[in-house]
Short mmCIF file of C-alpha atoms in Angstrom, two decimals:
data_model
loop_
_atom_site.label_atom_id
_atom_site.label_comp_id
_atom_site.label_asym_id
_atom_site.label_seq_id
_atom_site.Cartn_x
_atom_site.Cartn_y
_atom_site.Cartn_z
CA UNK A 1495 -152.14 77.07 64.46
CA UNK A 1496 -155.57 77.26 66.05
CA UNK A 1497 -157.04 78.23 62.66
CA UNK A 1498 -155.23 75.49 60.73
CA UNK A 1499 -158.03 72.96 61.22
CA UNK A 1500 -160.68 75.53 60.28
CA UNK A 1501 -158.75 76.49 57.12
CA UNK A 1502 -158.36 72.85 56.16
CA UNK A 1503 -162.10 72.35 56.65
CA UNK A 1504 -162.91 75.29 54.36
CA UNK A 1505 -160.47 73.95 51.76
CA UNK A 1506 -162.19 70.56 51.85
CA UNK A 1507 -165.55 72.30 51.45
CA UNK A 1508 -164.29 74.23 48.44
CA UNK A 1509 -162.90 71.11 46.80
CA UNK A 1510 -166.20 69.33 47.33
CA UNK A 1511 -168.16 72.15 45.71
CA UNK A 1512 -165.75 72.21 42.78
CA UNK A 1513 -166.20 68.46 42.44
CA UNK A 1514 -169.94 68.89 42.20
CA UNK A 1515 -169.64 70.83 38.95
CA UNK A 1516 -167.06 68.57 37.34
CA UNK A 1517 -168.49 66.14 34.85
CA UNK A 1518 -166.81 62.75 34.91
CA UNK A 1519 -166.75 60.99 31.58
CA UNK A 1520 -167.78 57.37 31.63
CA UNK A 1521 -167.97 54.69 29.01
CA UNK A 1522 -171.49 54.19 27.61
CA UNK A 1523 -171.73 50.49 26.75
CA UNK A 1524 -175.41 50.21 27.69
CA UNK A 1525 -176.92 50.23 24.20
CA UNK A 1526 -174.05 48.93 22.11
CA UNK A 1527 -174.92 46.15 19.63
CA UNK A 1528 -173.10 43.66 21.87
CA UNK A 1529 -175.23 44.51 24.90
CA UNK A 1530 -178.45 44.73 22.89
CA UNK A 1531 -177.92 41.32 21.32
CA UNK A 1532 -176.97 39.80 24.67
CA UNK A 1533 -180.14 41.04 26.34
CA UNK A 1534 -182.32 39.83 23.49
CA UNK A 1535 -180.72 36.37 23.54
CA UNK A 1536 -181.04 36.12 27.32
CA UNK A 1537 -184.71 37.11 27.32
CA UNK A 1538 -185.41 34.52 24.66
CA UNK A 1539 -183.49 31.81 26.52
CA UNK A 1540 -185.20 32.49 29.84
CA UNK A 1541 -188.56 33.13 28.19
CA UNK A 1542 -189.04 36.45 29.96
CA UNK A 1543 -192.37 36.88 28.18
CA UNK A 1544 -193.58 33.91 30.26
CA UNK A 1545 -191.21 33.86 33.24
CA UNK A 1546 -193.10 31.22 35.22
CA UNK A 1547 -192.19 28.61 32.61
CA UNK A 1548 -188.40 28.62 32.98
CA UNK A 1549 -186.94 31.67 34.75
CA UNK A 1550 -188.86 31.72 38.05
CA UNK A 1551 -188.05 28.11 39.10
CA UNK A 1552 -184.33 28.78 38.53
CA UNK A 1553 -184.16 32.15 40.28
CA UNK A 1554 -182.15 32.11 43.56
CA UNK A 1555 -184.02 32.81 46.80
CA UNK A 1556 -182.38 36.16 47.58
CA UNK A 1557 -183.07 37.42 44.06
CA UNK A 1558 -186.74 36.60 44.60
CA UNK A 1559 -186.56 38.30 48.01
CA UNK A 1560 -185.42 41.55 46.41
CA UNK A 1561 -187.91 41.12 43.56
CA UNK A 1562 -185.53 41.09 40.62
CA UNK A 1563 -187.40 40.60 37.35
CA UNK A 1564 -186.45 38.39 34.44
CA UNK A 1565 -185.47 41.39 32.30
CA UNK A 1566 -183.35 42.82 35.12
CA UNK A 1567 -181.58 39.51 35.63
CA UNK A 1568 -180.78 39.43 31.91
CA UNK A 1569 -179.46 42.99 32.10
CA UNK A 1570 -177.31 42.00 35.07
CA UNK A 1571 -175.89 38.89 33.38
CA UNK A 1572 -175.05 40.81 30.22
CA UNK A 1573 -173.31 43.56 32.19
CA UNK A 1574 -171.17 40.97 33.98
CA UNK A 1575 -170.28 39.28 30.71
CA UNK A 1576 -169.40 42.62 29.11
CA UNK A 1577 -167.16 43.56 32.04
CA UNK A 1578 -165.45 40.17 31.99
CA UNK A 1579 -164.59 40.72 28.33
CA UNK A 1580 -163.75 44.43 28.38
CA UNK A 1581 -162.84 45.24 31.97
CA UNK A 1582 -164.85 47.16 34.58
CA UNK A 1583 -167.27 49.62 33.01
CA UNK A 1584 -170.06 51.80 34.28
CA UNK A 1585 -173.54 50.93 33.07
CA UNK A 1586 -176.38 53.43 33.25
CA UNK A 1587 -174.14 55.78 35.27
CA UNK A 1588 -173.14 53.20 37.91
CA UNK A 1589 -170.61 50.46 38.39
CA UNK A 1590 -172.12 47.05 37.76
CA UNK A 1591 -171.46 45.35 41.07
CA UNK A 1592 -171.62 41.64 41.68
CA UNK A 1593 -174.74 40.90 43.69
CA UNK A 1594 -174.25 39.41 47.15
CA UNK A 1595 -177.30 37.80 48.77
CA UNK A 1596 -179.41 39.50 46.11
CA UNK A 1597 -178.21 42.98 47.10
CA UNK A 1598 -177.16 45.34 44.32
CA UNK A 1599 -174.48 47.24 46.27
CA UNK A 1600 -173.63 44.93 49.14
CA UNK A 1601 -171.12 46.98 51.14
CA UNK A 1602 -172.98 50.27 50.69
CA UNK A 1603 -176.11 48.51 51.96
CA UNK A 1604 -174.41 46.85 54.95
CA UNK A 1605 -172.54 50.02 55.91
CA UNK A 1606 -175.84 51.93 55.74
CA UNK A 1607 -177.21 49.64 58.43
CA UNK A 1608 -173.99 50.22 60.36
CA UNK A 1609 -174.61 53.97 60.26
CA UNK A 1610 -177.98 53.46 61.94
CA UNK A 1611 -176.26 52.06 65.04
CA UNK A 1612 -174.79 55.35 66.35
CA UNK A 1613 -178.22 56.99 66.12
CA UNK A 1614 -179.86 54.08 67.92
CA UNK A 1615 -177.16 54.09 70.60
CA UNK A 1616 -177.27 57.88 70.97
CA UNK A 1617 -181.06 57.96 71.20
CA UNK A 1618 -181.12 55.31 73.92
CA UNK A 1619 -178.38 57.08 75.89
CA UNK A 1620 -180.22 60.39 75.55
CA UNK A 1621 -183.42 58.80 76.76
CA UNK A 1622 -181.61 57.43 79.80
CA UNK A 1623 -180.15 60.83 80.66
CA UNK A 1624 -183.48 62.61 80.47
CA UNK A 1625 -185.32 59.84 82.30
CA UNK A 1626 -183.01 60.45 85.21
CA UNK A 1627 -184.99 63.56 86.02
CA UNK A 1628 -183.28 66.06 83.77
CA UNK A 1629 -184.69 68.43 81.19
CA UNK A 1630 -183.12 70.06 78.18
CA UNK A 1631 -184.08 72.64 75.61
CA UNK A 1632 -184.82 71.13 72.15
CA UNK A 1633 -184.69 67.62 73.63
CA UNK A 1634 -187.56 66.64 71.33
CA UNK A 1635 -185.53 67.65 68.30
CA UNK A 1636 -182.62 65.49 69.47
CA UNK A 1637 -184.98 62.57 70.07
CA UNK A 1638 -186.45 63.00 66.60
CA UNK A 1639 -182.96 63.32 65.14
CA UNK A 1640 -181.97 59.93 66.56
CA UNK A 1641 -185.20 58.28 65.38
CA UNK A 1642 -185.04 59.78 61.90
CA UNK A 1643 -181.36 58.87 61.75
CA UNK A 1644 -182.20 55.19 62.20
CA UNK A 1645 -185.04 55.42 59.65
CA UNK A 1646 -182.90 57.34 57.15
CA UNK A 1647 -180.09 54.81 57.21
CA UNK A 1648 -182.56 51.93 56.96
CA UNK A 1649 -183.93 53.38 53.73
CA UNK A 1650 -180.37 53.92 52.55
CA UNK A 1651 -179.91 50.18 53.07
CA UNK A 1652 -183.07 49.51 51.05
CA UNK A 1653 -181.96 51.81 48.24
CA UNK A 1654 -178.47 50.34 47.94
CA UNK A 1655 -179.92 46.84 48.08
CA UNK A 1656 -182.41 47.51 45.31
CA UNK A 1657 -182.17 50.67 43.24
CA UNK A 1658 -185.68 51.41 41.98
CA UNK A 1659 -187.12 54.85 41.33
CA UNK A 1660 -189.15 55.08 44.51
CA UNK A 1661 -186.45 53.64 46.80
CA UNK A 1662 -184.08 56.30 45.51
CA UNK A 1663 -186.61 59.08 46.14
CA UNK A 1664 -187.30 57.86 49.68
CA UNK A 1665 -183.57 57.67 50.39
CA UNK A 1666 -182.98 61.24 49.20
CA UNK A 1667 -186.00 62.68 50.99
CA UNK A 1668 -185.14 61.15 54.36
CA UNK A 1669 -181.59 62.44 53.94
CA UNK A 1670 -183.09 65.90 53.36
CA UNK A 1671 -185.14 65.52 56.54
CA UNK A 1672 -181.88 64.91 58.38
CA UNK A 1673 -180.64 68.28 57.10
CA UNK A 1674 -183.74 69.82 58.65
CA UNK A 1675 -183.09 68.39 62.12
CA UNK A 1676 -179.39 69.21 62.17
CA UNK A 1677 -179.93 72.75 60.85
CA UNK A 1678 -182.74 73.57 63.29
CA UNK A 1679 -180.75 72.25 66.25
CA UNK A 1680 -177.62 74.05 65.09
CA UNK A 1681 -179.38 77.43 64.84
CA UNK A 1682 -181.16 76.98 68.19
CA UNK A 1683 -177.96 75.93 69.98
CA UNK A 1684 -175.48 78.33 68.42
CA UNK A 1685 -177.74 81.37 68.84
CA UNK A 1686 -178.89 80.18 72.28
CA UNK A 1687 -182.61 80.34 71.46
CA UNK A 1688 -184.18 79.10 74.69
CA UNK A 1689 -187.69 80.51 74.28
CA UNK A 1690 -190.19 78.04 72.86
CA UNK A 1691 -191.57 80.67 70.47
CA UNK A 1692 -188.11 81.26 68.98
CA UNK A 1693 -187.56 77.54 68.52
CA UNK A 1694 -190.93 77.16 66.79
CA UNK A 1695 -190.16 80.12 64.52
CA UNK A 1696 -186.87 78.57 63.38
CA UNK A 1697 -188.58 75.20 62.82
CA UNK A 1698 -191.39 76.74 60.76
CA UNK A 1699 -189.06 78.82 58.58
CA UNK A 1700 -186.85 75.84 57.80
CA UNK A 1701 -189.90 73.61 57.24
CA UNK A 1702 -191.16 76.06 54.61
CA UNK A 1703 -187.80 75.95 52.85
CA UNK A 1704 -187.76 72.14 52.96
CA UNK A 1705 -191.30 72.02 51.56
CA UNK A 1706 -190.34 74.27 48.63
CA UNK A 1707 -187.26 72.09 48.05
CA UNK A 1708 -189.40 68.94 47.93
CA UNK A 1709 -191.95 70.52 45.61
CA UNK A 1710 -189.22 71.57 43.21
CA UNK A 1711 -187.68 68.09 43.14
CA UNK A 1712 -190.96 66.24 42.71
CA UNK A 1713 -193.02 68.59 40.53
CA UNK A 1714 -190.42 70.25 38.32
CA UNK A 1715 -187.21 68.28 38.07
CA UNK A 1716 -185.41 65.83 40.31
CA UNK A 1717 -182.07 67.56 39.99
CA UNK A 1718 -179.43 65.40 41.68
CA UNK A 1719 -176.76 68.08 41.38
CA UNK A 1720 -179.00 70.74 42.92
CA UNK A 1721 -180.02 68.44 45.78
CA UNK A 1722 -176.39 67.56 46.50
CA UNK A 1723 -175.29 71.20 46.26
CA UNK A 1724 -177.98 72.24 48.74
CA UNK A 1725 -176.89 69.52 51.15
CA UNK A 1726 -173.26 70.54 50.80
CA UNK A 1727 -174.07 74.23 51.32
CA UNK A 1728 -176.11 73.31 54.38
CA UNK A 1729 -173.16 71.32 55.74
CA UNK A 1730 -170.76 74.22 55.18
CA UNK A 1731 -173.04 76.64 57.03
CA UNK A 1732 -173.40 74.22 59.93
CA UNK A 1733 -169.64 73.68 60.06
CA UNK A 1734 -168.96 77.41 60.31
CA UNK A 1735 -171.66 77.95 62.94
CA UNK A 1736 -170.39 75.12 65.14
CA UNK A 1737 -166.80 76.35 64.85
CA UNK A 1738 -168.03 79.76 66.04
CA UNK A 1739 -169.88 78.07 68.90
CA UNK A 1740 -166.76 76.11 69.80
CA UNK A 1741 -164.66 79.28 69.96
CA UNK A 1742 -167.22 81.03 72.14
CA UNK A 1743 -167.45 78.04 74.49
CA UNK A 1744 -163.77 77.12 74.60
CA UNK A 1745 -163.99 76.81 78.38
CA UNK A 1746 -165.99 73.59 77.94
CA UNK A 1747 -163.70 70.57 77.87
CA UNK A 1748 -165.57 68.94 74.99
CA UNK A 1749 -165.97 72.06 72.79
CA UNK A 1750 -163.23 71.17 70.28
CA UNK A 1751 -164.71 67.74 69.58
CA UNK A 1752 -167.29 69.26 67.24
CA UNK A 1753 -164.49 70.95 65.26
CA UNK A 1754 -162.67 67.64 64.99
CA UNK A 1755 -165.87 65.93 63.85
CA UNK A 1756 -166.50 68.36 60.99
CA UNK A 1757 -162.85 68.37 59.99
CA UNK A 1758 -162.81 64.57 59.72
CA UNK A 1759 -166.20 64.56 58.01
CA UNK A 1760 -165.09 66.94 55.27
CA UNK A 1761 -161.78 65.17 54.78
CA UNK A 1762 -163.55 61.82 54.46
CA UNK A 1763 -166.10 63.36 52.08
CA UNK A 1764 -163.34 63.19 49.47
CA UNK A 1765 -164.56 59.64 48.91
CA UNK A 1766 -167.74 61.17 47.46
CA UNK A 1767 -165.56 62.85 44.83
CA UNK A 1768 -163.39 59.85 44.08
CA UNK A 1769 -164.58 57.32 41.56
CA UNK A 1770 -162.47 54.20 41.33
CA UNK A 1771 -163.19 50.72 40.07
CA UNK A 1772 -164.88 48.62 42.73
CA UNK A 1773 -162.69 46.31 44.78
CA UNK A 1774 -163.65 42.69 44.21
CA UNK A 1775 -166.62 44.06 42.21
CA UNK A 1776 -168.47 44.91 45.45
CA UNK A 1777 -166.90 48.02 47.05
CA UNK A 1778 -166.48 51.43 45.44
CA UNK A 1779 -165.66 54.90 46.79
CA UNK A 1780 -169.26 55.51 47.86
CA UNK A 1781 -169.24 52.30 49.92
CA UNK A 1782 -165.99 53.38 51.59
CA UNK A 1783 -167.63 56.74 52.40
CA UNK A 1784 -170.51 54.96 54.13
CA UNK A 1785 -168.01 52.80 55.99
CA UNK A 1786 -165.90 55.64 57.41
CA UNK A 1787 -168.95 57.60 58.59
CA UNK A 1788 -169.92 54.87 61.08
CA UNK A 1789 -167.19 55.73 63.64
CA UNK A 1790 -167.65 59.42 62.84
CA UNK A 1791 -171.32 59.31 63.87
CA UNK A 1792 -170.43 57.46 67.08
CA UNK A 1793 -167.95 60.28 67.74
CA UNK A 1794 -170.63 62.89 67.00
CA UNK A 1795 -173.11 61.28 69.39
CA UNK A 1796 -170.47 61.07 72.12
CA UNK A 1797 -170.12 64.85 71.77
CA UNK A 1798 -173.91 65.34 71.76
CA UNK A 1799 -174.22 63.36 75.01
CA UNK A 1800 -171.41 65.33 76.65
CA UNK A 1801 -173.14 68.53 75.55
CA UNK A 1802 -176.46 67.33 76.99
CA UNK A 1803 -174.86 66.41 80.31
CA UNK A 1804 -173.15 69.79 80.55
CA UNK A 1805 -176.31 71.71 79.78
CA UNK A 1806 -178.33 69.67 82.29
CA UNK A 1807 -175.67 70.11 84.97
CA UNK A 1808 -175.62 73.81 84.27
CA UNK A 1809 -179.35 73.95 85.00
CA UNK A 1810 -180.47 74.81 81.48
CA UNK A 1811 -184.22 74.45 81.00
CA UNK A 1812 -186.77 75.32 78.37
CA UNK A 1813 -187.99 78.88 78.69
CA UNK A 1814 -191.64 79.18 77.76
CA UNK A 1815 -193.28 82.44 76.80
CA UNK A 1816 -195.73 83.67 79.37
#
């Protein structure tokens, strides 16, 4: 029974990897004659060649706030008309959501902000613990993890609010930075690397890998599948390492919480594989995934804080090379 949760976690990992290589067929209505004619008629009606004449005065405030152009508004209106006539369809590889307050994917955007809260809360709690006179190995990494967590989820909010090329790149790159922090801390903690030189070595090695990863994505090809596969592989490795740590430290009352976290995380990651029509035209599987991770990250940070308190109580300190 004690290995049931671990086996279920590995099964979820395997299913996720299989899902990454499965190609989902989607309807391609983007350049059909109906859509092409609709866009042309809309651009002519709104005089997109001279938007200040007719389109700009009529544009809602929130659309101006998120800098939607005349052509993009026409594309949006035609997608909504097409879906009303033919049922929900994917356009340009994505569901065509109804905008709310000018945001392209309202619930994904709002839930992204919600995911920043556990990192803000955890960082403030961590600061309070260490200000009380304590010290902890790799405390700087945990601080940076909380700060980058808030920044990462903010840019996720920006991306889901307004999907432009550069907002997507920033969202992906900050997510990759989060891999860096979690991986470095995992290796340092699981292998009990207390010497500063060892910690720096791990950080440098993983930084070199992250740099090569970024260069490949930006200079050769921005391969979404490769980026996702690397993130998934990284998550699997971390899951296994923390399960090993939990087994070795079973005498700690909070040790099993990290197993529960990864088990729930991988089970909930099924929403990244699912692809259903959006509810009320505003919430799809990806939005649900962002929603369920909010309580999961609060749970993770509660474990992190318990771990910090235990280590501080146990008298753990940084060990510097002489």
